[in-house]
PDB file of C-alpha atoms and ligand atoms in Angstrom:
ATOM      1  CA  ALA A   1      58.635  -3.368 103.984  1.00 57.00           C
ATOM      2  CA  LEU A   2      59.185  -6.464 106.327  1.00 64.00           C
ATOM      3  CA  LEU A   3      60.333  -9.611 104.315  1.00 70.00           C
ATOM      4  CA  SER A   4      59.451 -13.325 105.020  1.00 74.00           C
ATOM      5  CA  PRO A   5      62.214 -15.341 106.503  1.00 74.00           C
ATOM      6  CA  LYS A   6      62.213 -17.132 103.081  1.00 76.00           C
ATOM      7  CA  GLU A   7      63.296 -14.091 101.281  1.00 84.00           C
ATOM      8  CA  GLN A   8      65.741 -13.246 104.273  1.00 94.00           C
ATOM      9  CA  PRO A   9      67.347 -16.709 104.596  1.00 96.00           C
ATOM     10  CA  LEU A  10      70.798 -15.094 106.246  1.00 97.00           C
ATOM     11  CA  LYS A  11      69.094 -13.050 108.618  1.00 96.00           C
ATOM     12  CA  GLY A  12      71.534 -12.449 111.566  1.00 94.00           C
ATOM     13  CA  LYS A  13      74.148 -14.172 109.891  1.00 98.00           C
ATOM     14  CA  ARG A  14      77.784 -12.460 109.557  1.00 98.00           C
ATOM     15  CA  VAL A  15      79.151 -13.117 105.895  1.00 98.00           C
ATOM     16  CA  VAL A  16      82.697 -12.115 105.429  1.00 98.00           C
ATOM     17  CA  ILE A  17      83.636 -11.963 101.763  1.00 98.00           C
ATOM     18  CA  THR A  18      87.049 -11.288  99.635  1.00 98.00           C
ATOM     19  CA  ALA A  19      86.861 -10.270  96.122  1.00 98.00           C
ATOM     20  CA  GLY A  20      88.509  -8.580  93.357  1.00 98.00           C
ATOM     21  CA  PRO A  21      92.136  -9.045  92.632  1.00 98.00           C
ATOM     22  CA  THR A  22      95.440  -8.253  95.081  1.00 98.00           C
ATOM     23  CA  LEU A  23      98.210  -6.007  94.141  1.00 98.00           C
ATOM     24  CA  GLU A  24     101.802  -6.997  95.413  1.00 98.00           C
ATOM     25  CA  ALA A  25     104.020  -3.640  94.658  1.00 97.00           C
ATOM     26  CA  ILE A  26     107.578  -4.140  92.890  1.00 97.00           C
ATOM     27  CA  ASP A  27     108.643  -0.915  93.389  1.00 97.00           C
ATOM     28  CA  PRO A  28     106.587   2.673  93.792  1.00 96.00           C
ATOM     29  CA  VAL A  29     105.261   2.827  90.324  1.00 97.00           C
ATOM     30  CA  ARG A  30     104.777  -1.060  89.364  1.00 97.00           C
ATOM     31  CA  TYR A  31     103.404  -4.108  90.515  1.00 97.00           C
ATOM     32  CA  ILE A  32     102.342  -7.664  90.107  1.00 97.00           C
ATOM     33  CA  ALA A  33      98.273  -8.657  89.870  1.00 96.00           C
ATOM     34  CA  ASN A  34      95.806 -10.864  88.624  1.00 93.00           C
ATOM     35  CA  ARG A  35      93.057 -10.334  86.245  1.00 90.00           C
ATOM     36  CA  SER A  36      89.696  -9.735  88.080  1.00 92.00           C
ATOM     37  CA  SER A  37      87.064  -7.402  88.061  1.00 93.00           C
ATOM     38  CA  GLY A  38      85.478  -8.138  91.301  1.00 96.00           C
ATOM     39  CA  LYS A  39      82.455  -8.367  89.683  1.00 95.00           C
ATOM     40  CA  GLN A  40      81.265 -12.487  91.025  1.00 95.00           C
ATOM     41  CA  GLY A  41      82.590 -11.268  94.495  1.00 97.00           C
ATOM     42  CA  TYR A  42      81.007  -7.932  94.625  1.00 98.00           C
ATOM     43  CA  ALA A  43      77.132  -9.665  93.587  1.00 97.00           C
ATOM     44  CA  ILE A  44      77.580 -12.417  95.994  1.00 98.00           C
ATOM     45  CA  ALA A  45      78.226  -9.660  98.782  1.00 98.00           C
ATOM     46  CA  GLU A  46      74.928  -7.796  97.031  1.00 98.00           C
ATOM     47  CA  ALA A  47      72.879 -11.213  97.349  1.00 97.00           C
ATOM     48  CA  ALA A  48      74.027 -11.775 100.658  1.00 98.00           C
ATOM     49  CA  ALA A  49      73.054  -8.264 101.769  1.00 98.00           C
ATOM     50  CA  ALA A  50      69.828  -8.501 100.495  1.00 97.00           C
ATOM     51  CA  ALA A  51      69.312 -11.989 102.251  1.00 97.00           C
ATOM     52  CA  GLY A  52      69.828 -10.094 105.378  1.00 97.00           C
ATOM     53  CA  ALA A  53      73.228 -10.864 106.444  1.00 98.00           C
ATOM     54  CA  GLN A  54      75.298  -8.421 108.020  1.00 98.00           C
ATOM     55  CA  VAL A  55      77.995  -8.883 105.153  1.00 98.00           C
ATOM     56  CA  THR A  56      81.897  -7.450 105.178  1.00 98.00           C
ATOM     57  CA  LEU A  57      83.467  -6.924 102.064  1.00 98.00           C
ATOM     58  CA  VAL A  58      87.436  -7.057 101.502  1.00 99.00           C
ATOM     59  CA  SER A  59      88.322  -5.594  98.295  1.00 98.00           C
ATOM     60  CA  GLY A  60      91.154  -5.623  96.242  1.00 98.00           C
ATOM     61  CA  PRO A  61      91.330  -2.841  93.591  1.00 98.00           C
ATOM     62  CA  VAL A  62      88.273  -2.976  91.544  1.00 98.00           C
ATOM     63  CA  SER A  63      86.448  -0.345  89.635  1.00 98.00           C
ATOM     64  CA  LEU A  64      83.030  -1.108  91.180  1.00 98.00           C
ATOM     65  CA  GLY A  65      81.576   1.136  93.783  1.00 98.00           C
ATOM     66  CA  ASP A  66      80.352  -0.516  97.321  1.00 97.00           C
ATOM     67  CA  PRO A  67      77.665  -2.419  96.965  1.00 96.00           C
ATOM     68  CA  ARG A  68      74.627  -1.228  98.795  1.00 92.00           C
ATOM     69  CA  GLY A  69      74.518  -2.464 102.478  1.00 95.00           C
ATOM     70  CA  VAL A  70      77.783  -3.786 102.830  1.00 98.00           C
ATOM     71  CA  GLU A  71      80.432  -2.935 105.096  1.00 98.00           C
ATOM     72  CA  THR A  72      83.621  -2.645 102.320  1.00 98.00           C
ATOM     73  CA  ILE A  73      86.996  -2.383 103.422  1.00 98.00           C
ATOM     74  CA  ARG A  74      89.302  -1.632 100.595  1.00 98.00           C
ATOM     75  CA  VAL A  75      92.667  -3.258 100.268  1.00 98.00           C
ATOM     76  CA  GLU A  76      95.771  -3.796  97.900  1.00 98.00           C
ATOM     77  CA  SER A  77      97.986  -6.599  98.870  1.00 98.00           C
ATOM     78  CA  ALA A  78      97.555 -10.316  99.730  1.00 98.00           C
ATOM     79  CA  SER A  79      98.571  -9.545 103.255  1.00 98.00           C
ATOM     80  CA  ALA A  80      96.508  -6.669 104.046  1.00 98.00           C
ATOM     81  CA  MET A  81      93.471  -8.691 102.261  1.00 98.00           C
ATOM     82  CA  LEU A  82      94.200 -11.662 105.394  1.00 98.00           C
ATOM     83  CA  ALA A  83      94.841  -8.662 108.079  1.00 98.00           C
ATOM     84  CA  ALA A  84      91.083  -7.655 107.133  1.00 98.00           C
ATOM     85  CA  VAL A  85      89.408 -10.532 106.725  1.00 98.00           C
ATOM     86  CA  LYS A  86      90.824 -11.713 110.653  1.00 98.00           C
ATOM     87  CA  SER A  87      89.705  -8.277 111.892  1.00 98.00           C
ATOM     88  CA  ALA A  88      86.086  -8.974 110.500  1.00 98.00           C
ATOM     89  CA  LEU A  89      86.142 -12.391 112.233  1.00 98.00           C
ATOM     90  CA  PRO A  90      84.031 -14.198 113.711  1.00 98.00           C
ATOM     91  CA  ALA A  91      81.365 -14.577 111.124  1.00 98.00           C
ATOM     92  CA  ASP A  92      79.235 -17.587 110.132  1.00 98.00           C
ATOM     93  CA  VAL A  93      80.090 -17.602 106.854  1.00 98.00           C
ATOM     94  CA  ALA A  94      83.354 -16.868 104.775  1.00 98.00           C
ATOM     95  CA  VAL A  95      83.264 -16.787 101.057  1.00 98.00           C
ATOM     96  CA  MET A  96      86.819 -16.098  99.466  1.00 98.00           C
ATOM     97  CA  ALA A  97      86.190 -15.151  95.642  1.00 98.00           C
ATOM     98  CA  ALA A  98      89.345 -12.981  95.353  1.00 98.00           C
ATOM     99  CA  ALA A  99      91.839 -13.887  92.793  1.00 97.00           C
ATOM    100  CA  VAL A 100      94.845 -13.272  95.427  1.00 98.00           C
ATOM    101  CA  ALA A 101      98.509 -13.000  93.922  1.00 98.00           C
ATOM    102  CA  ASP A 102     100.133 -15.969  94.405  1.00 97.00           C
ATOM    103  CA  TRP A 103     103.375 -14.433  94.845  1.00 98.00           C
ATOM    104  CA  ARG A 104     105.096 -10.976  95.706  1.00 98.00           C
ATOM    105  CA  VAL A 105     108.567  -9.577  95.397  1.00 97.00           C
ATOM    106  CA  ALA A 106     110.371 -10.699  98.827  1.00 96.00           C
ATOM    107  CA  HIS A 107     111.607  -6.959  98.972  1.00 90.00           C
ATOM    108  CA  ASP A 108     110.030  -4.108  97.305  1.00 85.00           C
ATOM    109  CA  SER A 109     111.748  -0.905  96.457  1.00 91.00           C
ATOM    110  CA  ASP A 110     111.100   1.877  98.004  1.00 94.00           C
ATOM    111  CA  GLN A 111     112.869   3.904  94.753  1.00 96.00           C
ATOM    112  CA  LYS A 112     111.783   3.445  91.276  1.00 96.00           C
ATOM    113  CA  ILE A 113     114.142   0.533  89.822  1.00 95.00           C
ATOM    114  CA  LYS A 114     115.673   2.197  86.701  1.00 94.00           C
ATOM    115  CA  LYS A 115     116.838   0.143  83.747  1.00 93.00           C
ATOM    116  CA  ASP A 116     120.597   0.342  84.076  1.00 91.00           C
ATOM    117  CA  GLY A 117     121.452   0.355  80.437  1.00 93.00           C
ATOM    118  CA  SER A 118     122.822  -2.980  79.902  1.00 94.00           C
ATOM    119  CA  GLY A 119     119.630  -4.506  78.258  1.00 94.00           C
ATOM    120  CA  LEU A 120     118.972  -6.869  80.882  1.00 94.00           C
ATOM    121  CA  PRO A 121     116.194  -6.979  82.868  1.00 94.00           C
ATOM    122  CA  PRO A 122     116.319  -6.496  86.517  1.00 92.00           C
ATOM    123  CA  ALA A 123     115.881 -10.326  88.524  1.00 91.00           C
ATOM    124  CA  LEU A 124     112.695 -10.217  90.629  1.00 94.00           C
ATOM    125  CA  ASN A 125     112.832 -12.438  93.895  1.00 96.00           C
ATOM    126  CA  LEU A 126     109.347 -13.810  94.852  1.00 97.00           C
ATOM    127  CA  ILE A 127     108.064 -15.334  97.602  1.00 98.00           C
ATOM    128  CA  GLU A 128     104.460 -16.758  98.343  1.00 98.00           C
ATOM    129  CA  ASN A 129     101.711 -15.271  99.631  1.00 98.00           C
ATOM    130  CA  PRO A 130      99.899 -16.060 102.468  1.00 98.00           C
ATOM    131  CA  ASP A 131      97.111 -18.481 101.529  1.00 98.00           C
ATOM    132  CA  ILE A 132      93.782 -16.351 102.707  1.00 98.00           C
ATOM    133  CA  LEU A 133      91.187 -19.351 102.488  1.00 98.00           C
ATOM    134  CA  LYS A 134      93.644 -21.671 103.990  1.00 98.00           C
ATOM    135  CA  THR A 135      94.022 -19.826 106.893  1.00 98.00           C
ATOM    136  CA  VAL A 136      90.457 -19.479 107.519  1.00 98.00           C
ATOM    137  CA  GLY A 137      89.550 -22.840 106.435  1.00 98.00           C
ATOM    138  CA  HIS A 138      92.222 -24.285 108.967  1.00 98.00           C
ATOM    139  CA  LEU A 139      91.414 -21.779 111.847  1.00 98.00           C
ATOM    140  CA  HIS A 140      90.417 -23.571 115.101  1.00 95.00           C
ATOM    141  CA  GLU A 141      88.865 -20.804 116.820  1.00 93.00           C
ATOM    142  CA  ASP A 142      86.654 -18.796 115.016  1.00 94.00           C
ATOM    143  CA  ARG A 143      86.616 -20.863 112.115  1.00 98.00           C
ATOM    144  CA  PRO A 144      83.150 -19.976 110.086  1.00 98.00           C
ATOM    145  CA  LYS A 145      80.190 -22.917 110.228  1.00 98.00           C
ATOM    146  CA  LEU A 146      80.756 -22.471 106.128  1.00 98.00           C
ATOM    147  CA  VAL A 147      84.060 -21.825 104.355  1.00 98.00           C
ATOM    148  CA  VAL A 148      82.991 -21.412 100.672  1.00 98.00           C
ATOM    149  CA  GLY A 149      86.248 -20.828  98.164  1.00 98.00           C
ATOM    150  CA  PHE A 150      86.925 -20.584  94.027  1.00 97.00           C
ATOM    151  CA  ALA A 151      88.937 -22.688  92.044  1.00 95.00           C
ATOM    152  CA  ALA A 152      89.775 -20.930  88.592  1.00 89.00           C
ATOM    153  CA  GLU A 153      91.319 -23.311  86.149  1.00 91.00           C
ATOM    154  CA  THR A 154      91.884 -23.636  82.438  1.00 89.00           C
ATOM    155  CA  ASN A 155      92.041 -27.400  82.900  1.00 92.00           C
ATOM    156  CA  ASP A 156      91.253 -30.775  85.105  1.00 94.00           C
ATOM    157  CA  LEU A 157      88.512 -28.040  86.936  1.00 95.00           C
ATOM    158  CA  ILE A 158      87.189 -31.120  89.001  1.00 95.00           C
ATOM    159  CA  GLU A 159      90.145 -32.844  90.023  1.00 96.00           C
ATOM    160  CA  ASN A 160      91.802 -29.174  91.088  1.00 97.00           C
ATOM    161  CA  ALA A 161      88.561 -27.850  92.704  1.00 98.00           C
ATOM    162  CA  ARG A 162      88.378 -31.197  95.130  1.00 98.00           C
ATOM    163  CA  GLY A 163      92.433 -30.718  95.718  1.00 97.00           C
ATOM    164  CA  LYS A 164      91.867 -27.389  96.969  1.00 98.00           C
ATOM    165  CA  LEU A 165      88.519 -27.940  98.680  1.00 98.00           C
ATOM    166  CA  GLU A 166      90.779 -30.792 100.700  1.00 98.00           C
ATOM    167  CA  ARG A 167      94.159 -28.657 101.027  1.00 98.00           C
ATOM    168  CA  LYS A 168      92.578 -25.455 102.243  1.00 98.00           C
ATOM    169  CA  GLY A 169      89.798 -26.809 104.594  1.00 98.00           C
ATOM    170  CA  ALA A 170      87.239 -25.268 102.331  1.00 98.00           C
ATOM    171  CA  ASP A 171      83.824 -27.058 102.683  1.00 98.00           C
ATOM    172  CA  MET A 172      82.378 -25.931  99.121  1.00 98.00           C
ATOM    173  CA  ILE A 173      84.731 -24.994  96.001  1.00 98.00           C
ATOM    174  CA  VAL A 174      82.761 -22.672  93.087  1.00 98.00           C
ATOM    175  CA  ALA A 175      85.298 -23.961  90.478  1.00 96.00           C
ATOM    176  CA  ASN A 176      84.796 -22.334  86.837  1.00 90.00           C
ATOM    177  CA  ASP A 177      86.635 -22.610  83.485  1.00 85.00           C
ATOM    178  CA  VAL A 178      88.499 -19.262  83.133  1.00 84.00           C
ATOM    179  CA  SER A 179      89.965 -20.746  79.618  1.00 81.00           C
ATOM    180  CA  PRO A 180      89.834 -17.397  77.587  1.00 83.00           C
ATOM    181  CA  GLU A 181      86.936 -18.720  75.265  1.00 81.00           C
ATOM    182  CA  ASN A 182      84.764 -18.598  78.516  1.00 79.00           C
ATOM    183  CA  ASN A 183      84.828 -14.611  78.634  1.00 81.00           C
ATOM    184  CA  VAL A 184      84.708 -15.292  82.524  1.00 79.00           C
ATOM    185  CA  MET A 185      87.343 -12.604  83.681  1.00 79.00           C
ATOM    186  CA  GLY A 186      85.594  -9.132  83.328  1.00 80.00           C
ATOM    187  CA  GLY A 187      82.543 -11.080  81.565  1.00 87.00           C
ATOM    188  CA  ASP A 188      79.391 -10.481  82.864  1.00 90.00           C
ATOM    189  CA  ASN A 189      78.141 -14.453  82.813  1.00 90.00           C
ATOM    190  CA  ASN A 190      79.453 -17.317  84.360  1.00 90.00           C
ATOM    191  CA  THR A 191      79.533 -21.241  84.214  1.00 91.00           C
ATOM    192  CA  VAL A 192      80.340 -22.768  87.734  1.00 94.00           C
ATOM    193  CA  ARG A 193      80.165 -26.418  88.872  1.00 95.00           C
ATOM    194  CA  LEU A 194      79.602 -26.600  92.861  1.00 97.00           C
ATOM    195  CA  VAL A 195      82.081 -28.954  94.508  1.00 97.00           C
ATOM    196  CA  THR A 196      81.170 -30.240  98.009  1.00 97.00           C
ATOM    197  CA  ARG A 197      82.612 -33.685  99.719  1.00 96.00           C
ATOM    198  CA  ASP A 198      79.237 -34.942  98.908  1.00 96.00           C
ATOM    199  CA  GLY A 199      79.565 -34.049  95.348  1.00 96.00           C
ATOM    200  CA  VAL A 200      79.366 -31.790  92.178  1.00 96.00           C
ATOM    201  CA  GLU A 201      76.188 -29.650  91.047  1.00 96.00           C
ATOM    202  CA  ASP A 202      76.417 -28.145  87.704  1.00 94.00           C
ATOM    203  CA  TRP A 203      74.685 -25.021  87.161  1.00 94.00           C
ATOM    204  CA  PRO A 204      74.117 -23.221  83.776  1.00 93.00           C
ATOM    205  CA  LYS A 205      75.731 -20.183  82.319  1.00 92.00           C
ATOM    206  CA  MET A 206      73.963 -17.790  83.736  1.00 94.00           C
ATOM    207  CA  ALA A 207      74.733 -14.068  84.200  1.00 94.00           C
ATOM    208  CA  LYS A 208      76.697 -13.052  87.614  1.00 93.00           C
ATOM    209  CA  GLU A 209      74.363 -11.674  89.448  1.00 95.00           C
ATOM    210  CA  ASP A 210      72.207 -14.921  89.478  1.00 96.00           C
ATOM    211  CA  VAL A 211      74.934 -17.071  90.228  1.00 96.00           C
ATOM    212  CA  ALA A 212      75.109 -15.153  93.483  1.00 97.00           C
ATOM    213  CA  LYS A 213      71.846 -15.107  94.328  1.00 97.00           C
ATOM    214  CA  GLN A 214      71.537 -18.959  93.873  1.00 97.00           C
ATOM    215  CA  LEU A 215      75.214 -19.595  95.534  1.00 98.00           C
ATOM    216  CA  VAL A 216      73.289 -17.486  98.318  1.00 98.00           C
ATOM    217  CA  THR A 217      70.657 -19.729  98.657  1.00 97.00           C
ATOM    218  CA  LYS A 218      72.759 -22.815  98.583  1.00 97.00           C
ATOM    219  CA  ILE A 219      74.957 -20.980 101.756  1.00 98.00           C
ATOM    220  CA  ALA A 220      71.948 -20.456 103.673  1.00 97.00           C
ATOM    221  CA  GLU A 221      70.929 -24.032 103.487  1.00 96.00           C
ATOM    222  CA  LEU A 222      74.509 -24.959 104.972  1.00 95.00           C
ATOM    223  CA  SER A 223      74.989 -22.339 107.096  1.00 94.00           C
TER     224      SER A 223
HETATM  225  N1  CTP B   1      93.187 -17.943  97.381  1.00 69.52           N
HETATM  226  C1  CTP B   1      93.360 -17.213  99.218  1.00 69.52           C
HETATM  227  N2  CTP B   1      94.447 -16.692  99.120  1.00 69.52           N
HETATM  228  C2  CTP B   1      95.724 -16.994  97.943  1.00 69.52           C
HETATM  229  C3  CTP B   1      95.545 -17.874  96.660  1.00 69.52           C
HETATM  230  C4  CTP B   1      93.897 -17.859  96.897  1.00 69.52           C
HETATM  231  O1  CTP B   1      92.644 -16.895  99.782  1.00 69.52           O
HETATM  232  N3  CTP B   1      97.111 -16.724  98.699  1.00 69.52           N
HETATM  233  C5  CTP B   1      91.806 -18.101  97.518  1.00 69.52           C
HETATM  234  C6  CTP B   1      91.267 -17.740  96.485  1.00 69.52           C
HETATM  235  O2  CTP B   1      90.439 -16.731  96.835  1.00 69.52           O
HETATM  236  C7  CTP B   1      90.231 -18.949  96.016  1.00 69.52           C
HETATM  237  C8  CTP B   1      91.141 -20.080  96.246  1.00 69.52           C
HETATM  238  O3  CTP B   1      92.029 -20.004  97.134  1.00 69.52           O
HETATM  239  O4  CTP B   1      88.948 -19.269  96.561  1.00 69.52           O
HETATM  240  C9  CTP B   1      91.399 -20.666  95.180  1.00 69.52           C
HETATM  241  O5  CTP B   1      92.061 -20.133  94.258  1.00 69.52           O
HETATM  242  P1  CTP B   1      93.431 -20.716  93.400  1.00 69.52           P
HETATM  243  O6  CTP B   1      94.166 -19.222  92.515  1.00 69.52           O
HETATM  244  O7  CTP B   1      92.652 -21.188  92.502  1.00 69.52           O
HETATM  245  O8  CTP B   1      94.299 -21.697  93.675  1.00 69.52           O
HETATM  246  P2  CTP B   1      95.956 -21.826  94.152  1.00 69.52           P
HETATM  247  O9  CTP B   1      95.646 -22.294  95.858  1.00 69.52           O
HETATM  248  O10 CTP B   1      96.593 -20.416  94.215  1.00 69.52           O
HETATM  249  O11 CTP B   1      96.548 -22.323  93.113  1.00 69.52           O
HETATM  250  P3  CTP B   1      96.765 -22.271  91.661  1.00 69.52           P
HETATM  251  O12 CTP B   1      96.583 -21.125  91.260  1.00 69.52           O
HETATM  252  O13 CTP B   1      98.253 -22.693  91.878  1.00 69.52           O
HETATM  253  O14 CTP B   1      95.732 -23.025  90.816  1.00 69.52           O
HETATM  254 CA1   CA B   2      96.330 -18.859  92.791  1.00 69.52          CA
END
């Protein structure tokens, strides 16, 4: 069946989306990671594809299957996620929904680290990971027309989201309060506030699929 332009508002647009956590190896059996089910990012990918976009989803390890009609690239680390995002450019829209690990160990061990019997833990030397959203937001050539990030916060939601909007060169931040009582991480619902340079839009609590659909409508208006 042919869908009308109203039903396919992203027809012909290329959209790159990150989702899920990243895993940063400590040694062959251990890693550092963030909590993330990937549900919100996957729902956005599926909604963007349903709206007619050509979607590349760059996903960290999650237990979800590839969304329908979406080219899905699976990665583990933040560095690999950044490389995959770059390879998916140029795009019209970038939605960076991944919970990227902020740090990785400076030198991951190729052998399993053993307890040495002293009772003292090994010191992990951490270095900062590349910021994928910030990199994309500050591209000169190939910067997508619309760059959307997320801000997961437990406090000072709007203030932190505005800071991220500016620092990362994004056009919109989807801010969500991930205090444990909201059960966002791993849960099926999300309460978000959209922060742009024009102001803040508060959305009611909805299923992550509905947040995704409305976000795609918004993205179509702005891209
Ligand atoms: N992000 C990213 N690469 C990173 C860290 C974050 O692309 N290395 C993106 C996330 O996908 C999200 C946005 O940046 O879209 C905000 O992530 P968040 O963790 O809330 O912000 P940080 O800048 O890492 O700040 P902090 O964790 O200290 O609050
Ligand atoms: Ca972070």
